[in-house]
XYZ file of C-alpha atoms in Angstrom:
174
model
C 40.342 142.193 23.943
C 41.448 143.411 27.371
C 43.059 146.559 25.939
C 39.915 147.460 24.025
C 37.590 146.954 26.995
C 39.984 148.944 29.214
C 40.011 151.796 26.685
C 36.244 151.780 26.428
C 35.969 151.808 30.211
C 38.277 154.868 30.385
C 36.254 156.677 27.741
C 33.075 155.910 29.663
C 34.646 157.306 32.839
C 35.725 160.460 31.000
C 32.229 160.965 29.604
C 30.814 160.376 33.037
C 33.112 162.996 34.568
C 32.287 165.515 31.867
C 28.561 165.297 32.432
C 25.794 166.000 29.946
C 27.721 168.784 28.233
C 30.496 166.411 27.266
C 27.904 164.106 25.710
C 26.609 167.101 23.688
C 30.152 167.898 22.590
C 30.621 164.249 21.564
C 27.410 164.240 19.484
C 28.166 167.571 17.824
C 31.742 166.599 17.007
C 30.658 163.202 15.601
C 28.123 164.969 13.389
C 30.783 167.517 12.272
C 33.264 164.719 11.448
C 30.652 162.707 9.560
C 29.945 165.766 7.438
C 33.669 166.459 6.886
C 34.260 162.867 5.742
C 31.193 163.076 3.470
C 32.521 166.274 1.872
C 35.927 164.764 1.146
C 34.191 161.688 -0.266
C 32.161 163.981 -2.513
C 35.174 166.013 -3.580
C 37.367 163.037 -4.481
C 34.891 160.534 -5.829
C 31.552 162.095 -6.869
C 32.604 165.545 -8.112
C 35.033 164.239 -10.822
C 32.286 161.999 -12.254
C 29.778 164.828 -12.225
C 32.303 167.149 -13.886
C 32.927 164.591 -16.640
C 29.175 164.324 -17.144
C 28.803 168.128 -17.524
C 31.848 168.311 -19.834
C 30.296 165.605 -22.019
C 27.014 167.506 -22.197
C 28.855 170.738 -23.020
C 30.947 169.109 -25.772
C 27.791 167.673 -27.405
C 26.429 171.173 -27.887
C 26.897 172.643 -31.341
C 26.524 176.235 -30.119
C 28.894 177.173 -27.307
C 29.334 180.890 -27.995
C 25.848 182.404 -27.984
C 24.342 184.243 -25.024
C 22.001 181.325 -24.426
C 24.884 178.797 -24.466
C 26.826 180.908 -21.960
C 23.815 180.954 -19.591
C 23.655 177.175 -19.824
C 27.383 177.019 -18.970
C 26.818 179.355 -16.011
C 23.971 177.126 -14.897
C 26.208 174.057 -14.984
C 28.871 175.863 -12.926
C 26.224 177.046 -10.458
C 24.802 173.544 -10.102
C 28.255 172.127 -9.307
C 28.960 175.055 -6.991
C 25.809 174.401 -4.981
C 26.635 170.706 -4.635
C 30.228 171.506 -3.619
C 29.126 174.019 -0.947
C 26.613 171.595 0.565
C 27.088 171.160 4.344
C 30.056 173.604 4.514
C 28.058 176.158 6.480
C 26.864 173.457 8.874
C 30.432 172.268 9.424
C 31.568 175.823 10.144
C 28.623 176.339 12.498
C 29.379 173.163 14.434
C 33.047 174.175 14.707
C 31.908 177.556 16.108
C 29.378 176.011 18.524
C 31.767 173.443 20.020
C 33.830 175.966 22.046
C 30.571 177.470 23.316
C 29.508 174.041 24.542
C 32.889 173.732 26.264
C 32.275 177.113 27.904
C 28.858 175.907 29.041
C 30.519 172.932 30.664
C 32.968 175.268 32.354
C 30.149 177.337 33.773
C 28.307 174.224 34.950
C 31.483 172.903 36.619
C 32.072 176.201 38.393
C 28.470 176.281 39.553
C 29.051 172.844 41.054
C 32.174 174.202 42.808
C 30.201 177.096 44.241
C 27.472 174.713 45.422
C 30.095 172.693 47.310
C 31.480 175.926 48.771
C 28.016 176.956 49.935
C 27.354 173.677 51.715
C 30.803 172.727 53.051
C 32.764 175.989 53.011
C 36.277 176.256 51.616
C 37.681 173.257 53.520
C 36.438 170.512 51.153
C 39.037 170.228 48.388
C 37.644 166.902 47.164
C 34.273 168.499 46.641
C 35.854 171.227 44.524
C 37.721 168.698 42.378
C 34.559 167.302 40.767
C 33.381 170.688 39.556
C 36.826 171.761 38.415
C 37.208 168.438 36.582
C 33.962 169.032 34.692
C 35.061 172.573 33.848
C 38.477 171.506 32.498
C 37.362 168.382 30.622
C 34.526 170.106 28.765
C 36.636 173.171 27.933
C 39.403 170.982 26.514
C 36.991 168.802 24.542
C 35.193 171.796 23.064
C 38.396 173.545 22.020
C 40.188 170.498 20.593
C 37.238 169.407 18.473
C 36.599 172.955 17.320
C 40.221 173.519 16.259
C 40.285 170.351 14.181
C 36.923 171.265 12.681
C 38.141 174.768 11.803
C 41.212 173.421 10.070
C 39.273 170.975 7.943
C 36.447 173.395 7.170
C 39.005 175.928 5.927
C 40.716 173.178 3.875
C 37.403 172.113 2.407
C 36.458 175.713 1.577
C 39.761 176.161 -0.243
C 39.318 172.907 -2.197
C 35.756 173.855 -3.103
C 36.818 177.249 -4.457
C 39.550 175.598 -6.557
C 37.086 172.984 -7.867
C 34.584 175.671 -8.874
C 37.318 177.623 -10.676
C 38.507 174.460 -12.400
C 34.919 173.644 -13.460
C 34.434 177.113 -14.870
C 37.768 177.017 -16.721
C 37.121 173.507 -18.082
C 33.736 174.474 -19.489
C 35.148 177.663 -20.988
C 37.997 175.848 -22.807
C 35.753 173.255 -24.465
């Protein structure tokens, strides 16, 4: 229990040092990760069941060659495509916003440094440390969370494109 409480205390100190911007980065990254986990859940558990359902509907059709039947097939592929692309744009947007939030924290930290310089001059190194700490912590947090988000959003995009192609091919073969 002591290790857990010590870790939570250190996280609280880090969030305190990073200021309000670090809290914004935390909230945005938690939202991004929740959406990433949801998309993988959808891809691995819900999509296969939905594909089986569409394949069953397609196989029950007598006519699979007419113009009308092909439009129905295209509609099925489009429906799966929309459900597969859900939240991907939001994930990419959050991954793009996170470094900007880190940059905002950098600017706020440097403003704090300049405020200390204005009041105390250049002789107060301890006063500078607080602003520089905010600048570095928020920059690092924004970049690290954005990089992981970019990797997984690209991976999800690739998996979604493959799933759409597989869906289209599966409905064409039947």
